[in-house]
Amino acid sequence: MEQTNFSSQPIPNHTDSDGLSRFIQVAVIGLAIFFIVLLITWMIIKGEPASLELHFNIFTIFDGISVISNLVAFILIIRIKKRSDTLLWFSAFLLSVAIWALAECIQRLCSTPAATAFWAPYTTFGAVIMPVALYMFALAFTGSKHYLNPFMFTILTGTAALFIFTDSHASILTIYNAAQMEATPWGFVPASGPAFFSISLWIILLSTAALLILIKFRQKTIDHTIRLQIKLFIIAISIPLVVGAITDGLLPALEIYLIPPMAVILLTVMGVIISYGILKYHFFVFTPEFIASEILQTINEAVLGITPDFHLNYTNFGAEQMLGFSTRELLNRSLNDLLAETWTPSQLQQKLFDHFAQQNFYTIDSVNFLTNTGTVITTKISITKLMDENQSSGYLMVLTDITILAH
């Protein structure tokens, strides 16, 4: 019988106590979408004839494809019935990318510097909101304690709003002067302001931080589904991040216009990969593995995930309470360090893990463990062999404290 793997951290599943926080976030995103539609409508009505001087540019096709691919992924996500903060933030991320791509598409359609000067500032909104949504997604997906910090969302969105306001009201980040536009095959490009590098650094640092959070989480988890999801997220995000940092950040800052900005175009790949993951691997849908992981965090017994070389790669809250160690102190620790008796690896294998016959589960009535204070406790343990594609990937050990009964 195939067993389920469990991650080394709990899968986030925020309860009703976080309802106010989620309501505020949804309200902010909803208001942002409303104001975007209102702004675009105002731009069309308010725009002078010069702002409508457009022509076809082949590069707009790539931006258009990016808009479509990310909107398709966005629509697929919002159709998922089970709502979560993870789903909310990745939806916001895809929407911000689509808005960025649409604004860049219109900018490249401009046939005159005056038209570009009118439309180009609107690319900033999607560009600076995108890394905020990505970073919040990474925190929500990994269940980071920083996600519930009331100041985190405020600081990030406040900084993004400051960038947007500064970019549209001063020539510090970008100079939207028709006389200083650079003519390129992909359209007119505004000159970079003295602080242009700061907005590029903002996008790169936040996006990189999100990737590092996901990578670190993937290294700790042994759940096959989660590892696959994170792998696809990392591939989908890192491709446009690495290339875009050069073509959209470094080169424009140096006023080098040999290569068109590629970040938005490559984000098409991200939309395709995420759509594939949703359809093929049921991204953002709560699977039995996720539910099982949550259950393990709520039971009183100590639950330990053991690797084939007898190190801990998963602990639940019950293990912290019973043994007196924090999860950080327990992870990657040898099981031998916690036993009252010191056994060699071969003895450990023989005494605890050589009892599997046809079944993948059995119990041992009495095994002594050490707490962090050196106290010996007697436990009854249940051991399950974990299987990944019919190959052993370790063990799940459940400890019940029977010290009182044993004495």
Coordinates of C-alpha atoms in Angstrom, one line a residue:
M1 CA 0.0 0.0 0.0
E2 CA 1.4 3.4 -1.0
Q3 CA 1.9 5.8 2.0
T4 CA 1.7 9.5 2.0
N5 CA 4.9 11.7 2.5
F6 CA 4.7 14.6 4.9
S7 CA 6.4 18.0 4.7
S8 CA 8.9 19.2 7.3
Q9 CA 6.7 22.3 7.9
P10 CA 2.9 22.6 8.3
I11 CA 1.0 23.5 5.2
P12 CA -0.6 26.8 5.8
N13 CA -4.4 26.7 6.3
H14 CA -5.4 29.9 8.0
T15 CA -8.5 29.8 10.2
D16 CA -11.3 32.2 10.7
S17 CA -9.2 34.1 13.2
D18 CA -7.4 35.5 10.2
G19 CA -10.7 36.5 8.5
L20 CA -10.2 40.2 9.1
S21 CA -6.7 40.1 7.6
R22 CA -7.9 38.2 4.6
F23 CA -10.9 40.6 4.2
I24 CA -8.6 43.6 4.2
Q25 CA -6.3 42.0 1.6
V26 CA -9.2 41.0 -0.6
A27 CA -10.6 44.5 -0.2
V28 CA -7.3 46.1 -1.2
I29 CA -6.9 43.9 -4.2
G30 CA -10.5 44.5 -5.2
L31 CA -10.1 48.3 -4.9
A32 CA -6.8 48.1 -6.8
I33 CA -8.6 46.4 -9.7
F34 CA -11.5 48.9 -9.6
F35 CA -9.1 51.8 -9.7
I36 CA -7.1 50.3 -12.5
V37 CA -10.3 50.0 -14.6
L38 CA -11.3 53.5 -13.6
L39 CA -7.8 54.8 -14.5
I40 CA -7.8 53.2 -17.9
T41 CA -11.2 54.6 -18.6
W42 CA -10.1 58.0 -17.5
M43 CA -7.0 57.7 -19.7
I44 CA -9.0 56.9 -22.8
I45 CA -11.4 59.8 -22.1
K46 CA -8.8 62.3 -21.0
G47 CA -6.2 61.3 -23.5
E48 CA -5.4 63.9 -26.1
P49 CA -5.3 63.1 -29.8
A50 CA -1.5 62.8 -29.5
S51 CA -1.8 59.9 -27.1
L52 CA -3.8 57.9 -29.6
E53 CA -1.1 58.0 -32.3
L54 CA -0.5 54.3 -32.5
H55 CA 0.8 51.8 -35.1
F56 CA 1.5 48.1 -35.3
N57 CA 4.8 46.8 -33.8
I58 CA 5.6 43.2 -34.0
F59 CA 6.9 43.2 -30.5
T60 CA 3.4 43.9 -29.2
I61 CA 2.4 40.4 -30.2
F62 CA 4.7 38.9 -27.5
D63 CA 3.3 41.3 -24.9
G64 CA -0.2 40.3 -26.0
I65 CA 0.6 36.6 -25.6
S66 CA 1.9 37.4 -22.1
V67 CA -1.4 39.1 -21.3
I68 CA -3.5 36.2 -22.5
S69 CA -1.4 33.4 -20.9
N70 CA -1.4 35.0 -17.5
L71 CA -5.1 35.9 -17.7
V72 CA -5.8 32.3 -18.6
A73 CA -3.9 31.1 -15.5
F74 CA -5.7 33.8 -13.4
I75 CA -9.1 32.5 -14.6
L76 CA -8.1 28.9 -14.0
I77 CA -7.1 29.8 -10.4
I78 CA -10.2 31.8 -9.5
R79 CA -12.4 28.9 -10.7
I80 CA -10.9 26.7 -7.9
K81 CA -13.6 26.3 -5.3
K82 CA -11.3 26.0 -2.3
R83 CA -10.2 29.5 -1.4
S84 CA -6.9 30.1 0.4
D85 CA -4.4 32.9 1.0
T86 CA -2.0 31.2 -1.3
L87 CA -4.5 31.2 -4.1
L88 CA -5.4 34.8 -3.3
W89 CA -1.9 36.1 -3.6
F90 CA -0.9 34.1 -6.7
S91 CA -4.1 35.4 -8.4
A92 CA -2.9 39.0 -7.5
F93 CA 0.5 38.2 -8.9
L94 CA -0.8 36.9 -12.2
L95 CA -3.1 39.9 -12.5
S96 CA -0.3 42.4 -11.9
V97 CA 1.8 40.6 -14.5
A98 CA -1.1 40.8 -17.0
I99 CA -1.5 44.6 -16.2
W100 CA 2.2 45.1 -16.7
A101 CA 2.2 43.3 -20.0
L102 CA -0.9 45.2 -21.2
A103 CA 0.6 48.6 -20.4
E104 CA 3.9 47.6 -22.1
C105 CA 1.9 46.4 -25.1
I106 CA 0.2 49.8 -25.4
Q107 CA 3.5 51.6 -25.0
R108 CA 5.1 49.7 -27.9
L109 CA 2.1 50.5 -30.1
C110 CA 2.9 54.2 -29.7
S111 CA 4.1 55.7 -32.9
T112 CA 5.3 59.0 -31.5
P113 CA 7.4 60.1 -28.4
A114 CA 4.4 62.1 -27.2
A115 CA 2.1 59.1 -27.2
T116 CA 4.8 57.1 -25.4
A117 CA 5.2 59.8 -22.8
F118 CA 1.5 59.5 -22.0
W119 CA 1.2 55.7 -21.8
A120 CA 4.6 54.6 -20.5
P121 CA 4.0 55.6 -16.8
Y122 CA 1.3 53.1 -16.5
T123 CA 3.8 50.2 -16.9
T124 CA 5.1 51.1 -13.4
F125 CA 1.9 49.9 -11.6
G126 CA 2.0 46.3 -12.6
A127 CA 5.9 46.2 -12.3
V128 CA 6.0 47.3 -8.7
I129 CA 2.9 45.4 -7.5
M130 CA 4.1 42.2 -9.0
P131 CA 7.0 41.4 -6.6
V132 CA 4.8 42.4 -3.6
A133 CA 2.2 39.8 -4.6
L134 CA 4.9 37.2 -5.3
Y135 CA 6.6 37.7 -1.9
M136 CA 3.3 37.5 0.0
F137 CA 2.4 34.4 -2.0
A138 CA 5.7 32.8 -0.9
L139 CA 5.1 33.6 2.7
A140 CA 1.5 32.3 2.6
F141 CA 2.5 29.1 0.7
T142 CA 5.2 28.2 3.2
G143 CA 3.3 29.1 6.3
S144 CA 5.9 31.7 7.3
K145 CA 5.3 33.4 10.6
H146 CA 6.1 36.7 8.9
Y147 CA 2.9 36.4 6.8
L148 CA 0.7 37.3 9.8
N149 CA 2.9 40.3 10.7
P150 CA 0.4 43.2 10.5
F151 CA 3.1 45.6 9.3
M152 CA 4.4 43.4 6.4
F153 CA 1.6 44.0 4.0
T154 CA 1.4 47.7 4.9
I155 CA 5.1 48.4 4.4
L156 CA 5.3 46.5 1.1
T157 CA 2.2 48.1 -0.5
G158 CA 3.2 51.5 1.0
T159 CA 6.6 51.3 -0.7
A160 CA 5.0 50.2 -4.0
A161 CA 2.6 53.1 -3.8
L162 CA 5.5 55.5 -3.2
F163 CA 7.2 54.2 -6.3
I164 CA 4.1 54.7 -8.4
F165 CA 3.4 58.2 -7.1
T166 CA 7.1 59.3 -7.5
D167 CA 7.3 57.9 -11.0
S168 CA 4.2 59.7 -12.2
H169 CA 5.0 63.1 -10.5
A170 CA 8.8 63.5 -10.7
S171 CA 11.6 62.7 -13.1
I172 CA 13.6 60.8 -10.5
L173 CA 12.9 57.2 -11.6
T174 CA 12.0 57.7 -15.2
I175 CA 12.1 60.8 -17.4
Y176 CA 8.9 60.9 -19.5
N177 CA 10.0 63.7 -21.7
A178 CA 9.2 63.2 -25.4
A179 CA 12.4 65.1 -26.4
Q180 CA 14.6 62.5 -24.5
M181 CA 12.9 59.4 -25.8
E182 CA 15.2 56.7 -27.3
A183 CA 13.9 55.3 -30.7
T184 CA 14.4 51.5 -30.8
P185 CA 12.9 48.7 -33.0
W186 CA 10.5 47.9 -30.2
G187 CA 9.2 51.4 -29.8
F188 CA 10.2 54.6 -28.0
V189 CA 12.0 54.2 -24.7
P190 CA 11.9 56.8 -21.9
A191 CA 15.2 57.9 -20.5
S192 CA 16.2 56.5 -17.1
G193 CA 16.1 58.9 -14.1
P194 CA 18.9 59.2 -11.5
A195 CA 17.1 56.8 -9.1
F196 CA 15.9 54.3 -11.8
F197 CA 18.1 51.6 -10.4
S198 CA 16.1 51.7 -7.1
I199 CA 12.9 50.5 -8.7
S200 CA 14.8 47.7 -10.5
L201 CA 16.5 46.7 -7.2
W202 CA 13.1 46.7 -5.5
I203 CA 11.7 44.2 -8.1
I204 CA 14.8 42.0 -8.1
L205 CA 15.3 41.9 -4.3
L206 CA 11.6 41.1 -3.5
S207 CA 11.4 38.5 -6.3
T208 CA 14.7 36.9 -5.2
A209 CA 13.6 36.8 -1.6
A210 CA 10.4 35.0 -2.6
L211 CA 12.4 32.4 -4.6
L212 CA 14.7 31.8 -1.7
I213 CA 11.8 31.2 0.6
L214 CA 10.4 28.7 -1.8
I215 CA 13.7 27.0 -2.3
K216 CA 14.4 26.8 1.4
F217 CA 11.0 25.3 2.0
R218 CA 11.4 22.7 -0.8
Q219 CA 14.7 21.6 0.8
K220 CA 12.9 20.8 4.1
T221 CA 9.8 19.1 2.7
I222 CA 9.7 15.4 1.7
D223 CA 6.1 15.6 0.2
H224 CA 6.4 14.7 -3.4
T225 CA 3.4 16.8 -4.5
I226 CA 4.6 19.9 -2.7
R227 CA 8.2 19.5 -4.0
L228 CA 6.9 19.2 -7.6
Q229 CA 4.7 22.3 -7.2
I230 CA 7.6 24.4 -5.8
K231 CA 9.9 23.2 -8.5
L232 CA 7.5 24.4 -11.2
F233 CA 7.0 27.7 -9.3
I234 CA 10.8 28.2 -9.2
I235 CA 11.3 27.4 -12.9
A236 CA 8.3 29.6 -13.9
I237 CA 9.5 32.6 -11.9
S238 CA 13.3 32.4 -12.1
I239 CA 13.5 32.5 -15.9
P240 CA 11.9 36.0 -16.4
L241 CA 13.6 37.2 -13.1
V242 CA 17.1 36.4 -14.2
V243 CA 16.8 37.6 -17.8
G244 CA 14.5 40.6 -16.9
A245 CA 17.0 41.8 -14.3
I246 CA 19.5 42.3 -17.1
T247 CA 17.2 43.5 -20.0
D248 CA 14.7 45.6 -17.9
G249 CA 17.0 46.7 -15.1
L250 CA 20.7 46.8 -15.7
L251 CA 20.9 47.7 -19.4
P252 CA 18.3 50.6 -19.3
A253 CA 20.1 51.9 -16.2
L254 CA 23.3 52.0 -18.2
E255 CA 21.3 53.5 -21.2
I256 CA 22.1 50.5 -23.3
Y257 CA 19.3 49.6 -25.7
L258 CA 20.6 46.7 -27.7
I259 CA 18.1 44.2 -26.4
P260 CA 14.4 44.7 -25.9
P261 CA 13.0 44.3 -22.3
M262 CA 12.3 40.6 -21.9
A263 CA 10.8 40.3 -18.5
V264 CA 7.2 40.6 -19.6
I265 CA 7.7 38.5 -22.7
L266 CA 9.3 35.7 -20.6
L267 CA 6.5 35.9 -18.1
T268 CA 4.4 34.3 -20.8
V269 CA 6.3 31.1 -20.0
M270 CA 5.3 31.5 -16.4
G271 CA 1.6 31.7 -17.3
V272 CA 1.9 28.6 -19.5
I273 CA 3.8 26.6 -16.8
I274 CA 1.3 27.6 -14.0
S275 CA -1.7 26.8 -16.3
Y276 CA -0.1 23.4 -17.0
G277 CA 0.4 22.8 -13.3
I278 CA -3.2 23.7 -12.5
L279 CA -4.6 21.3 -15.1
K280 CA -2.0 18.5 -14.7
Y281 CA -1.1 18.6 -11.0
H282 CA -4.1 20.4 -9.5
F283 CA -2.1 23.3 -8.1
F284 CA -3.8 25.2 -5.2
V285 CA -6.2 22.4 -4.6
F286 CA -6.1 20.9 -1.1
T287 CA -5.0 17.3 -1.5
P288 CA -5.2 14.5 1.1
E289 CA -1.5 15.0 1.8
F290 CA -2.1 18.6 2.8
I291 CA -5.0 17.7 5.1
A292 CA -3.0 14.8 6.6
S293 CA -0.2 17.3 7.4
E294 CA -2.6 19.6 9.2
I295 CA -4.0 16.7 11.2
L296 CA -0.5 15.7 12.3
Q297 CA 0.0 19.2 13.7
T298 CA -3.1 19.0 15.9
I299 CA -2.7 15.5 17.6
N300 CA -1.1 15.2 21.1
E301 CA 1.3 12.4 20.1
A302 CA 4.8 13.2 18.9
V303 CA 5.2 12.5 15.2
L304 CA 8.6 12.2 13.7
G305 CA 9.6 11.8 10.0
I306 CA 12.7 9.7 9.7
T307 CA 14.9 9.5 6.6
P308 CA 16.4 6.2 5.4
D309 CA 19.7 7.2 7.2
F310 CA 17.8 7.8 10.5
H311 CA 17.7 11.6 10.6
L312 CA 14.6 13.7 11.4
N313 CA 13.1 15.6 8.5
Y314 CA 9.6 16.2 10.0
T315 CA 8.3 17.0 13.5
N316 CA 4.9 18.1 14.8
F317 CA 3.9 20.3 17.7
G318 CA 3.4 17.2 19.8
A319 CA 7.0 16.3 19.4
E320 CA 8.1 19.7 20.6
Q321 CA 5.9 19.3 23.7
M322 CA 6.9 15.8 24.5
L323 CA 10.7 16.1 23.9
G324 CA 11.1 19.7 24.9
F325 CA 13.0 20.6 21.7
S326 CA 12.0 23.2 19.1
T327 CA 11.3 22.0 15.5
R328 CA 14.6 23.8 14.5
E329 CA 16.5 21.8 17.1
L330 CA 15.0 18.5 16.0
L331 CA 15.2 18.8 12.2
N332 CA 18.1 17.0 10.6
R333 CA 19.1 15.6 14.0
S334 CA 20.0 11.9 14.2
L335 CA 17.3 9.7 15.8
N336 CA 20.1 8.2 17.9
D337 CA 20.6 11.6 19.7
L338 CA 17.1 11.3 21.2
L339 CA 17.3 7.6 22.4
A340 CA 18.2 6.8 26.0
E341 CA 20.4 4.0 24.7
T342 CA 23.1 4.6 22.1
W343 CA 22.8 2.2 19.2
T344 CA 24.9 1.8 16.1
P345 CA 23.1 2.3 12.8
S346 CA 22.9 -1.4 12.3
Q347 CA 21.5 -1.9 15.8
L348 CA 19.0 0.9 15.2
Q349 CA 17.9 -0.8 11.9
Q350 CA 17.6 -4.2 13.6
K351 CA 15.7 -3.0 16.7
L352 CA 13.4 -0.4 15.2
F353 CA 13.1 -0.8 11.5
D354 CA 13.6 -4.5 10.6
H355 CA 10.1 -5.6 11.6
F356 CA 8.3 -4.9 8.3
A357 CA 7.1 -8.1 6.6
Q358 CA 4.2 -7.9 4.3
Q359 CA 2.7 -4.9 6.1
N360 CA 4.0 -1.3 6.2
F361 CA 3.0 -0.6 9.8
Y362 CA 3.8 -2.0 13.2
T363 CA 4.1 -1.0 16.9
I364 CA 6.8 -1.4 19.5
D365 CA 5.6 -1.4 23.1
S366 CA 8.5 0.3 24.9
V367 CA 11.3 2.5 23.7
N368 CA 13.1 5.0 25.9
F369 CA 13.7 8.6 24.7
L370 CA 15.6 11.5 26.2
T371 CA 14.0 15.0 26.6
N372 CA 16.1 18.2 26.3
T373 CA 16.5 18.2 30.1
G374 CA 18.0 14.7 30.1
T375 CA 14.9 13.1 31.5
V376 CA 14.1 9.6 30.3
I377 CA 10.6 9.0 29.1
T378 CA 9.1 5.6 28.0
T379 CA 7.1 5.6 24.8
K380 CA 5.0 3.2 22.8
I381 CA 5.9 3.8 19.1
S382 CA 4.1 3.1 15.9
I383 CA 6.2 3.1 12.7
T384 CA 4.9 3.4 9.1
K385 CA 7.1 2.9 6.1
L386 CA 6.8 5.8 3.7
M387 CA 6.8 4.8 0.0
D388 CA 7.5 7.0 -3.0
E389 CA 6.8 5.4 -6.4
N390 CA 7.1 1.9 -4.7
Q391 CA 10.5 2.8 -3.1
S392 CA 11.1 3.4 0.6
S393 CA 11.6 7.1 1.3
G394 CA 11.8 6.8 5.1
Y395 CA 9.5 6.2 8.0
L396 CA 6.8 8.0 10.0
M397 CA 7.1 7.4 13.8
V398 CA 4.4 8.2 16.3
L399 CA 5.3 8.3 20.0
T400 CA 2.9 7.9 22.8
D401 CA 4.2 8.8 26.3
I402 CA 3.5 5.8 28.6
T403 CA 6.1 6.7 31.3
I404 CA 3.4 6.7 34.1
L405 CA 2.1 3.3 33.0
A406 CA 5.6 1.9 32.7
H407 CA 6.6 2.7 36.3

